[in-house]
Amino acid sequence: MAFDVFNGDADGLTALVQWRLAYPQNTTLITGVKRDIALLQHVPVETEQVNVFDISMAKNRPALEALLQAGASVFYADHHDSGPLPTSPLLDAHIHTASNTCTALNIDALLGGQYRH
């Protein structure tokens, strides 16, 4: 089972839409209202794949570490300060905190502008 976890604002939605256009997959969506970002705690630890867009890793660290320890592969894209990244071969982190970027722009760069429109 796979989950897409994302901030329910324009940045999180745009990042997710671009990613799913490039990599279609049937997933369970988990989101929250703006500033409700402690969302990884809602993902069952026995899942196989988690994709995270535009939520602070620092605010979700305990749940992230539990997922990684349970063997979940985690793709994480964000623009917020993450603190130190967990060391795990199961974590594919794309954290860019420059003041002139957002998660959707980070995904756009990863996809080479393919779904910029």
C-alpha positions as a printed NumPy array, in Angstrom:
array([[  0.   ,   0.   ,   0.   ],
       [  1.22 ,   3.508,  -0.821],
       [  0.363,   6.896,   0.649],
       [  0.715,  10.471,  -0.601],
       [  0.952,  12.882,   2.33 ],
       [  0.777,  16.58 ,   1.506],
       [  0.027,  20.046,   2.778],
       [ -3.456,  21.007,   1.558],
       [ -2.392,  24.435,   0.305],
       [ -1.529,  25.436,  -3.274],
       [  2.136,  24.471,  -2.907],
       [  1.459,  20.974,  -1.621],
       [ -1.334,  20.339,  -4.123],
       [  0.71 ,  21.581,  -7.079],
       [  3.705,  19.475,  -6.064],
       [  1.531,  16.364,  -5.744],
       [ -0.258,  16.922,  -9.071],
       [  3.031,  17.347, -10.934],
       [  4.458,  14.187,  -9.319],
       [  1.392,  12.092, -10.121],
       [  1.337,  13.322, -13.723],
       [  4.912,  12.069, -14.062],
       [  4.445,   8.937, -11.933],
       [  0.829,   7.755, -11.945],
       [  0.074,   5.515,  -8.99 ],
       [ -3.005,   4.57 ,  -7.016],
       [ -2.345,   5.862,  -3.485],
       [ -4.23 ,   6.801,  -0.354],
       [ -4.181,  10.576,   0.181],
       [ -3.54 ,  12.152,   3.572],
       [ -3.728,  15.913,   3.997],
       [ -4.805,  18.541,   6.456],
       [ -5.879,  22.142,   6.573],
       [ -3.194,  24.813,   6.349],
       [ -0.737,  24.562,   9.244],
       [ -1.997,  21.07 ,  10.171],
       [  1.306,  19.491,   9.232],
       [  1.859,  16.67 ,  11.737],
       [  0.477,  14.289,   9.126],
       [  2.888,  11.353,   8.968],
       [  1.474,  10.059,  12.248],
       [ -1.649,   9.08 ,  10.254],
       [  0.276,   6.679,   7.981],
       [  0.249,   3.046,   9.156],
       [  3.826,   1.936,   9.866],
       [  3.3  ,  -1.301,   7.946],
       [  3.009,   0.561,   4.631],
       [  5.483,   0.034,   1.78 ],
       [  5.77 ,   3.489,   0.165],
       [  5.156,   7.025,   1.421],
       [  5.49 ,  10.172,  -0.695],
       [  5.584,  13.43 ,   1.246],
       [  5.08 ,  16.91 ,  -0.208],
       [  5.388,  20.254,   1.57 ],
       [  5.261,  19.247,   5.236],
       [  8.02 ,  19.956,   7.715],
       [ 10.284,  16.988,   8.354],
       [ 11.249,  18.506,  11.706],
       [  7.582,  18.395,  12.819],
       [  7.147,  14.812,  11.553],
       [ 10.475,  13.264,  12.606],
       [  9.21 ,  10.625,  15.096],
       [  6.644,   9.264,  12.623],
       [  9.171,   9.407,   9.761],
       [ 11.744,   7.471,  11.767],
       [  9.121,   4.862,  12.727],
       [  8.173,   4.384,   9.069],
       [ 11.802,   4.018,   8.017],
       [ 12.537,   1.561,  10.837],
       [  9.522,  -0.51 ,   9.783],
       [ 10.906,  -0.732,   6.225],
       [  8.841,   1.857,   4.347],
       [ 10.444,   3.638,   1.404],
       [  9.919,   7.388,   1.792],
       [ 10.196,  10.04 ,  -0.929],
       [ 10.257,  13.443,   0.805],
       [ 10.09 ,  16.815,  -1.002],
       [  9.881,  20.044,   0.96 ],
       [ 11.185,  23.586,   1.335],
       [ 10.973,  23.94 ,   5.14 ],
       [ 13.938,  23.548,   7.465],
       [ 14.217,  19.827,   8.105],
       [ 16.866,  19.716,  10.783],
       [ 19.332,  16.85 ,  10.36 ],
       [ 18.144,  14.243,   7.856],
       [ 17.65 ,  10.706,   9.135],
       [ 20.275,   8.328,   7.808],
       [ 18.481,   5.576,   5.915],
       [ 18.811,   4.048,   2.455],
       [ 14.99 ,   4.052,   2.385],
       [ 14.798,   7.872,   2.49 ],
       [ 14.926,   9.808,  -0.779],
       [ 14.937,  13.415,   0.499],
       [ 14.747,  16.541,  -1.651],
       [ 14.834,  19.409,   0.831],
       [ 15.657,  22.842,  -0.584],
       [ 15.184,  25.751,   1.807],
       [ 16.191,  28.762,  -0.303],
       [ 13.927,  31.73 ,   0.357],
       [ 12.968,  31.958,  -3.33 ],
       [ 11.635,  28.411,  -3.699],
       [  8.702,  26.223,  -2.729],
       [  8.01 ,  22.51 ,  -2.87 ],
       [  6.211,  22.762,  -6.221],
       [  9.292,  24.428,  -7.733],
       [ 11.494,  21.714,  -6.239],
       [  9.324,  19.048,  -7.894],
       [  9.308,  21.059, -11.126],
       [ 13.12 ,  20.987, -11.101],
       [ 13.211,  17.238, -10.376],
       [ 10.901,  16.648, -13.357],
       [ 12.849,  18.995, -15.653],
       [  9.849,  21.319, -16.093],
       [  7.875,  18.56 , -17.781],
       [  4.563,  19.496, -16.117],
       [  5.149,  23.172, -15.457],
       [  1.93 ,  24.17 , -17.22 ]])
